[in-house]
CSV table of C-alpha atoms in Angstrom, one decimal:
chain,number,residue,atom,x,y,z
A,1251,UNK,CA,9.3,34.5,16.5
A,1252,UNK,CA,9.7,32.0,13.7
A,1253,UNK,CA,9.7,33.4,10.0
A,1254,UNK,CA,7.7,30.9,7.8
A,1255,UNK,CA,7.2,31.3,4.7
A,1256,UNK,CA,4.9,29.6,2.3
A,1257,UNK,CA,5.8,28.9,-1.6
A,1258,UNK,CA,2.1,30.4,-2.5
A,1259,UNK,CA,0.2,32.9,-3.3
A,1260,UNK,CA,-3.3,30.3,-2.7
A,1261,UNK,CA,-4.8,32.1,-0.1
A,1262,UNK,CA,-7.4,28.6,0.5
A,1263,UNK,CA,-3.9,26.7,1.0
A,1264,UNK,CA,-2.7,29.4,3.4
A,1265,UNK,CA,-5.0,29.9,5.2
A,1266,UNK,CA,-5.5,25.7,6.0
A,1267,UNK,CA,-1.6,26.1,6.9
A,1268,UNK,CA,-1.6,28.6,9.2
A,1269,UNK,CA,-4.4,26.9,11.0
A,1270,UNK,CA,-2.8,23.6,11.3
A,1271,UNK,CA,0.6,24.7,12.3
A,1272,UNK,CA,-0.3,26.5,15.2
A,1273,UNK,CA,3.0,25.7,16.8
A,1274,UNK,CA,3.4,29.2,19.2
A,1275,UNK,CA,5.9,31.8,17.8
A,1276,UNK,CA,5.6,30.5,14.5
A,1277,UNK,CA,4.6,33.5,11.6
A,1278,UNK,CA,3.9,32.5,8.2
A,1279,UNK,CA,4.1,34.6,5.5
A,1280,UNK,CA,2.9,34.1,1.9
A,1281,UNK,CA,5.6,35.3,-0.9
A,1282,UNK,CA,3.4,38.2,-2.2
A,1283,UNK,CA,3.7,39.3,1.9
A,1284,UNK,CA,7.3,38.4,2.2
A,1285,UNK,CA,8.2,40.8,-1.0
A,1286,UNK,CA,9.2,37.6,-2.8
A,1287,UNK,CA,9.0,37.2,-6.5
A,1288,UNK,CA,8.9,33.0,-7.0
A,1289,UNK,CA,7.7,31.1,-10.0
A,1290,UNK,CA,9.7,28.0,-10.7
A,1291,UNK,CA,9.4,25.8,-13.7
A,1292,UNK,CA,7.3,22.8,-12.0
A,1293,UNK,CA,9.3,19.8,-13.8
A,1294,UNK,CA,9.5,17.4,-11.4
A,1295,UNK,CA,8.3,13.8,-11.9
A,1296,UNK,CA,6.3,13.8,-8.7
A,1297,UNK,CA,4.3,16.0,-6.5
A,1298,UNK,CA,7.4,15.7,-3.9
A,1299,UNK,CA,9.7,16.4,-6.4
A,1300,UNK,CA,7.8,19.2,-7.4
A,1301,UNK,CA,7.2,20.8,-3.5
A,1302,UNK,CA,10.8,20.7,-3.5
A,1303,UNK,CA,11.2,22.6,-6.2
A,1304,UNK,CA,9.1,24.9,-5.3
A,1305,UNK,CA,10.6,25.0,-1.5
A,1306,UNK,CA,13.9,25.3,-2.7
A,1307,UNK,CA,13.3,28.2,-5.2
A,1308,UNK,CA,11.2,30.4,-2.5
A,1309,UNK,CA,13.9,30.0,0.2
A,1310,UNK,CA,16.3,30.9,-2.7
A,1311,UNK,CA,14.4,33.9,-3.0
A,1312,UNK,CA,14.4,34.8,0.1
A,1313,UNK,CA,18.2,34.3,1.0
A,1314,UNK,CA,18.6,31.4,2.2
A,1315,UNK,CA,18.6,31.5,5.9
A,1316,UNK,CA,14.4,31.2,6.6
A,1317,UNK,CA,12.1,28.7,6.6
A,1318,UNK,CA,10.2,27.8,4.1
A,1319,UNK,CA,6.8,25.0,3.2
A,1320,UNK,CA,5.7,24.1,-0.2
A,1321,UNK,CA,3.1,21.6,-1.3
A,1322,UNK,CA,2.4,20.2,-4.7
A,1323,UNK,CA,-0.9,18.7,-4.7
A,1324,UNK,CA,-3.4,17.3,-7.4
A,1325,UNK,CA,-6.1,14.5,-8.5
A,1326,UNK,CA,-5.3,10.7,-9.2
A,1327,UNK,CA,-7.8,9.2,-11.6
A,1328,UNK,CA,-7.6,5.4,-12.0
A,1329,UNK,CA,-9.2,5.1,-15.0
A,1330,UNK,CA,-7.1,7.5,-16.2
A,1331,UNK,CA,-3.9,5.9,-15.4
A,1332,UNK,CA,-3.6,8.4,-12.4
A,1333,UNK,CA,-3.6,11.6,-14.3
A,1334,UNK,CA,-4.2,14.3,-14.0
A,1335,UNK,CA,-1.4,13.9,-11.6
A,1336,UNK,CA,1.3,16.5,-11.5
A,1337,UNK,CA,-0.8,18.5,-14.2
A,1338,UNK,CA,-3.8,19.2,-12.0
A,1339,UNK,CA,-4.4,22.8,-12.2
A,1340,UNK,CA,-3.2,22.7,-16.0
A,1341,UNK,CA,-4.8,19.9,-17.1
A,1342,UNK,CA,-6.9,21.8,-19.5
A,1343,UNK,CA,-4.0,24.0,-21.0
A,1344,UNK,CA,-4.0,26.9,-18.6
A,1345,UNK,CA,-2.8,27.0,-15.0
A,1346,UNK,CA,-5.4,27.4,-12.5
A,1347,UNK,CA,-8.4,27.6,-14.8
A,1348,UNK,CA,-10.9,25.0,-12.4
A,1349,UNK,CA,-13.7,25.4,-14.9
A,1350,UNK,CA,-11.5,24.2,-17.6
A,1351,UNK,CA,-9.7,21.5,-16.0
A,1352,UNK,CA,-13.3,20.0,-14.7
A,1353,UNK,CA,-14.3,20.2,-17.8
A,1354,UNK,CA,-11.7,18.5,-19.3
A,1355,UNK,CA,-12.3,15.8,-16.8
A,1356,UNK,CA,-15.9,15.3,-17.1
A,1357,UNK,CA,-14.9,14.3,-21.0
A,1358,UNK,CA,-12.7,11.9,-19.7
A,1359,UNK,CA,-14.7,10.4,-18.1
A,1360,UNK,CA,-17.8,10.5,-20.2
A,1361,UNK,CA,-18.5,7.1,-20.9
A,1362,UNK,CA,-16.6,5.5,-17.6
A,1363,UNK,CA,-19.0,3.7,-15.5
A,1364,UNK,CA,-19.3,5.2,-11.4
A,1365,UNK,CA,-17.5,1.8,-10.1
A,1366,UNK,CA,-14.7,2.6,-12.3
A,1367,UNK,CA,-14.7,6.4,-11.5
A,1368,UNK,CA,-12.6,5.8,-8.3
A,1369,UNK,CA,-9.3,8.3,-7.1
A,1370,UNK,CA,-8.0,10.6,-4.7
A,1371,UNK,CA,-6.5,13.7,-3.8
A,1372,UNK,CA,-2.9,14.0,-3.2
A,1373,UNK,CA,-0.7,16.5,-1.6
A,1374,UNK,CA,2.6,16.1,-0.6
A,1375,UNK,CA,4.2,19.1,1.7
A,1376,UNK,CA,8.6,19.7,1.8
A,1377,UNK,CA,9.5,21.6,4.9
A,1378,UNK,CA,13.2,23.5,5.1
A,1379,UNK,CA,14.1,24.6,8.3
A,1380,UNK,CA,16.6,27.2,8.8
A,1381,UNK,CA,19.3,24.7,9.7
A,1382,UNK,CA,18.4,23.1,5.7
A,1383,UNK,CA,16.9,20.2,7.5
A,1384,UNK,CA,13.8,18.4,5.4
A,1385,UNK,CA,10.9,17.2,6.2
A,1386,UNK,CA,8.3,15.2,3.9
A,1387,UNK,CA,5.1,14.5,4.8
A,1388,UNK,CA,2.1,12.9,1.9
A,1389,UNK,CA,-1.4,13.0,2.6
A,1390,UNK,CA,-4.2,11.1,0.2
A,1391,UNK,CA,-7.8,11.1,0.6
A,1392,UNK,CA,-9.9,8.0,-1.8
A,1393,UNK,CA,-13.3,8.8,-3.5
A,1394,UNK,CA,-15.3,9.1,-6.6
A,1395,UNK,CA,-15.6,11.7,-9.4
A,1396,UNK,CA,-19.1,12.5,-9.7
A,1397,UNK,CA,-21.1,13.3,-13.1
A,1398,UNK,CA,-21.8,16.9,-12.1
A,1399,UNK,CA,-20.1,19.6,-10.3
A,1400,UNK,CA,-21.9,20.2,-6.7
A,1401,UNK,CA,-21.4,23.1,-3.7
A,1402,UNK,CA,-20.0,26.2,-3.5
A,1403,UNK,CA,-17.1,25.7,-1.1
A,1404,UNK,CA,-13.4,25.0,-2.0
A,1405,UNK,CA,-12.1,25.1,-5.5
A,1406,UNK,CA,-10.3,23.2,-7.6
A,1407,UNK,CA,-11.5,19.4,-8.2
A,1408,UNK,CA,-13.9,19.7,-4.9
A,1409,UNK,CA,-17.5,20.2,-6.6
A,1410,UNK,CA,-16.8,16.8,-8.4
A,1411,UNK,CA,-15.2,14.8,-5.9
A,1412,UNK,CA,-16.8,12.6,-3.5
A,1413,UNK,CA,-15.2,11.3,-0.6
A,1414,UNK,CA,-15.4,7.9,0.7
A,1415,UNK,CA,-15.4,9.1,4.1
A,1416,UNK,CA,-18.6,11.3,3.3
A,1417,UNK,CA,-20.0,8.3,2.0
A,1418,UNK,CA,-19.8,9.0,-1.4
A,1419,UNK,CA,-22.6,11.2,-1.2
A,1420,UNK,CA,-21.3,15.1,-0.5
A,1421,UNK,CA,-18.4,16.8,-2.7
A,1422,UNK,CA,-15.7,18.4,-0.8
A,1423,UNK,CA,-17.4,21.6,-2.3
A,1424,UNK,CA,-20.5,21.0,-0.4
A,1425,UNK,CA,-19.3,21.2,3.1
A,1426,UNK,CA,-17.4,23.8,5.4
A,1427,UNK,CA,-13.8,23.7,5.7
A,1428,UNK,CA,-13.6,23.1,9.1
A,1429,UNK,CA,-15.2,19.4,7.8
A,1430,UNK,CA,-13.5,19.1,4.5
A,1431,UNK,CA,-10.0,19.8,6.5
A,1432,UNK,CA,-10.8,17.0,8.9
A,1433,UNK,CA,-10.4,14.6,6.0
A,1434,UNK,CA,-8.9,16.0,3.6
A,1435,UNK,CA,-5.7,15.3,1.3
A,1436,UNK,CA,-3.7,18.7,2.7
A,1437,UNK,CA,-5.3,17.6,6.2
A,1438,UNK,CA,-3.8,14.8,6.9
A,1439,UNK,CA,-0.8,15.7,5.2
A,1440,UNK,CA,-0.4,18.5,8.0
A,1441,UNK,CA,-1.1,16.8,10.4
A,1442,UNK,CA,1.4,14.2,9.5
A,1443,UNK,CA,4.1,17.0,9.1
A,1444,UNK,CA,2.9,18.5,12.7
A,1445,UNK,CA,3.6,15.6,14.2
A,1446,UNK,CA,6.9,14.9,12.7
A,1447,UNK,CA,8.1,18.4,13.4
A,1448,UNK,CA,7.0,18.0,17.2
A,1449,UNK,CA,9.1,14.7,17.5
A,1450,UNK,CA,11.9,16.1,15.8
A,1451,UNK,CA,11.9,19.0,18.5
């Protein structure tokens, strides 16, 4: 059996993980289930830079010898100047406060017209094998940022986001996982990293 474990506590992120590395022996573990106590400052000038940091602290924690998977993962707004960036789920102030952060985004963007409103998800994943051996794999997904917030599924920046690939019609809030993972940011950046782990076997 391979130990896993994943640099979150995000049960949504988890639980899109376990589902796309269903490599056969593999067990993944969150910290709070692997007893580990992990909250590294997040100073990195990247979202790889920050996975790693994040990777590198929970394998830290844990001793050393396991595996370990971290993602950093966030909005690009052009208009913006590609923030929030790195400061997604801070941008208002507080970390993980979605209603603030949208919020804060919606002013923004107030008076930027819908051609202009264009950017994309990010999320970059660091995987540490027992060995120490890396692996990187980025994922991106381009759309628009809508003018309300729309669906009841994910969280984060998903009500306001609308995916090219959906036509720039749905939010990533407004349909099931299952179809939001087929496209998504963290989506294609598993699948990426699936596919570079099964060549490097």
């Amino acid at each position: 059996m391979k130990r896993v474990i994943i640099a979150s506590n995000n049960a949504h992120k988890v639980d899109e993980i376990r589902n796309a590395l269903d490599f056969p022996g593999w067990e993944f573990f969150t910290l709070r289930e692997a007893g580990i106590e992990s909250d590294p400052v997040e100073d990195g000038d990247g979202f790889e830079a920050n996975a790693r940091i994040k990777a590198e602290a929970a394998r830290a924690a844990a001793g050393g010898d396991c595996a370990v998977l971290a993602d950093d993962s966030g909005i690009e707004v052009d208009a913006l100047g590609g923030a929030p960036g790195v400061y997604s789920s801070r941008y208002a102030g507080e970390d993980g406060n979605d209603a603030a952060n949208n919020e804060k985004l919606f002013r923004e963007l107030a008076d930027v017209p819908d051609e202009q409103r264009t950017g994309r998800f990010v999320c970059t994943l660091v995987f540490i094998d027992e060995d120490g051996t890396e692996t990187v794999a980025r994922g991106t997904v381009e759309g628009h940022i809508g003018h309300e917030l729309r669906g009841e599924n994910g969280f984060g920046y998903d009500p306001l986001f609308l995916p090219d690939e959906f036509g720039g019609e749905v939010t990533f809030a407004e349909v099931p996982q299952e179809r939001k993972s087929a496209i998504s940011h963290r989506g294609n950046a598993l699948r990426l990293l699936k596919e570079m782990l099964q060549s490097a076997v």
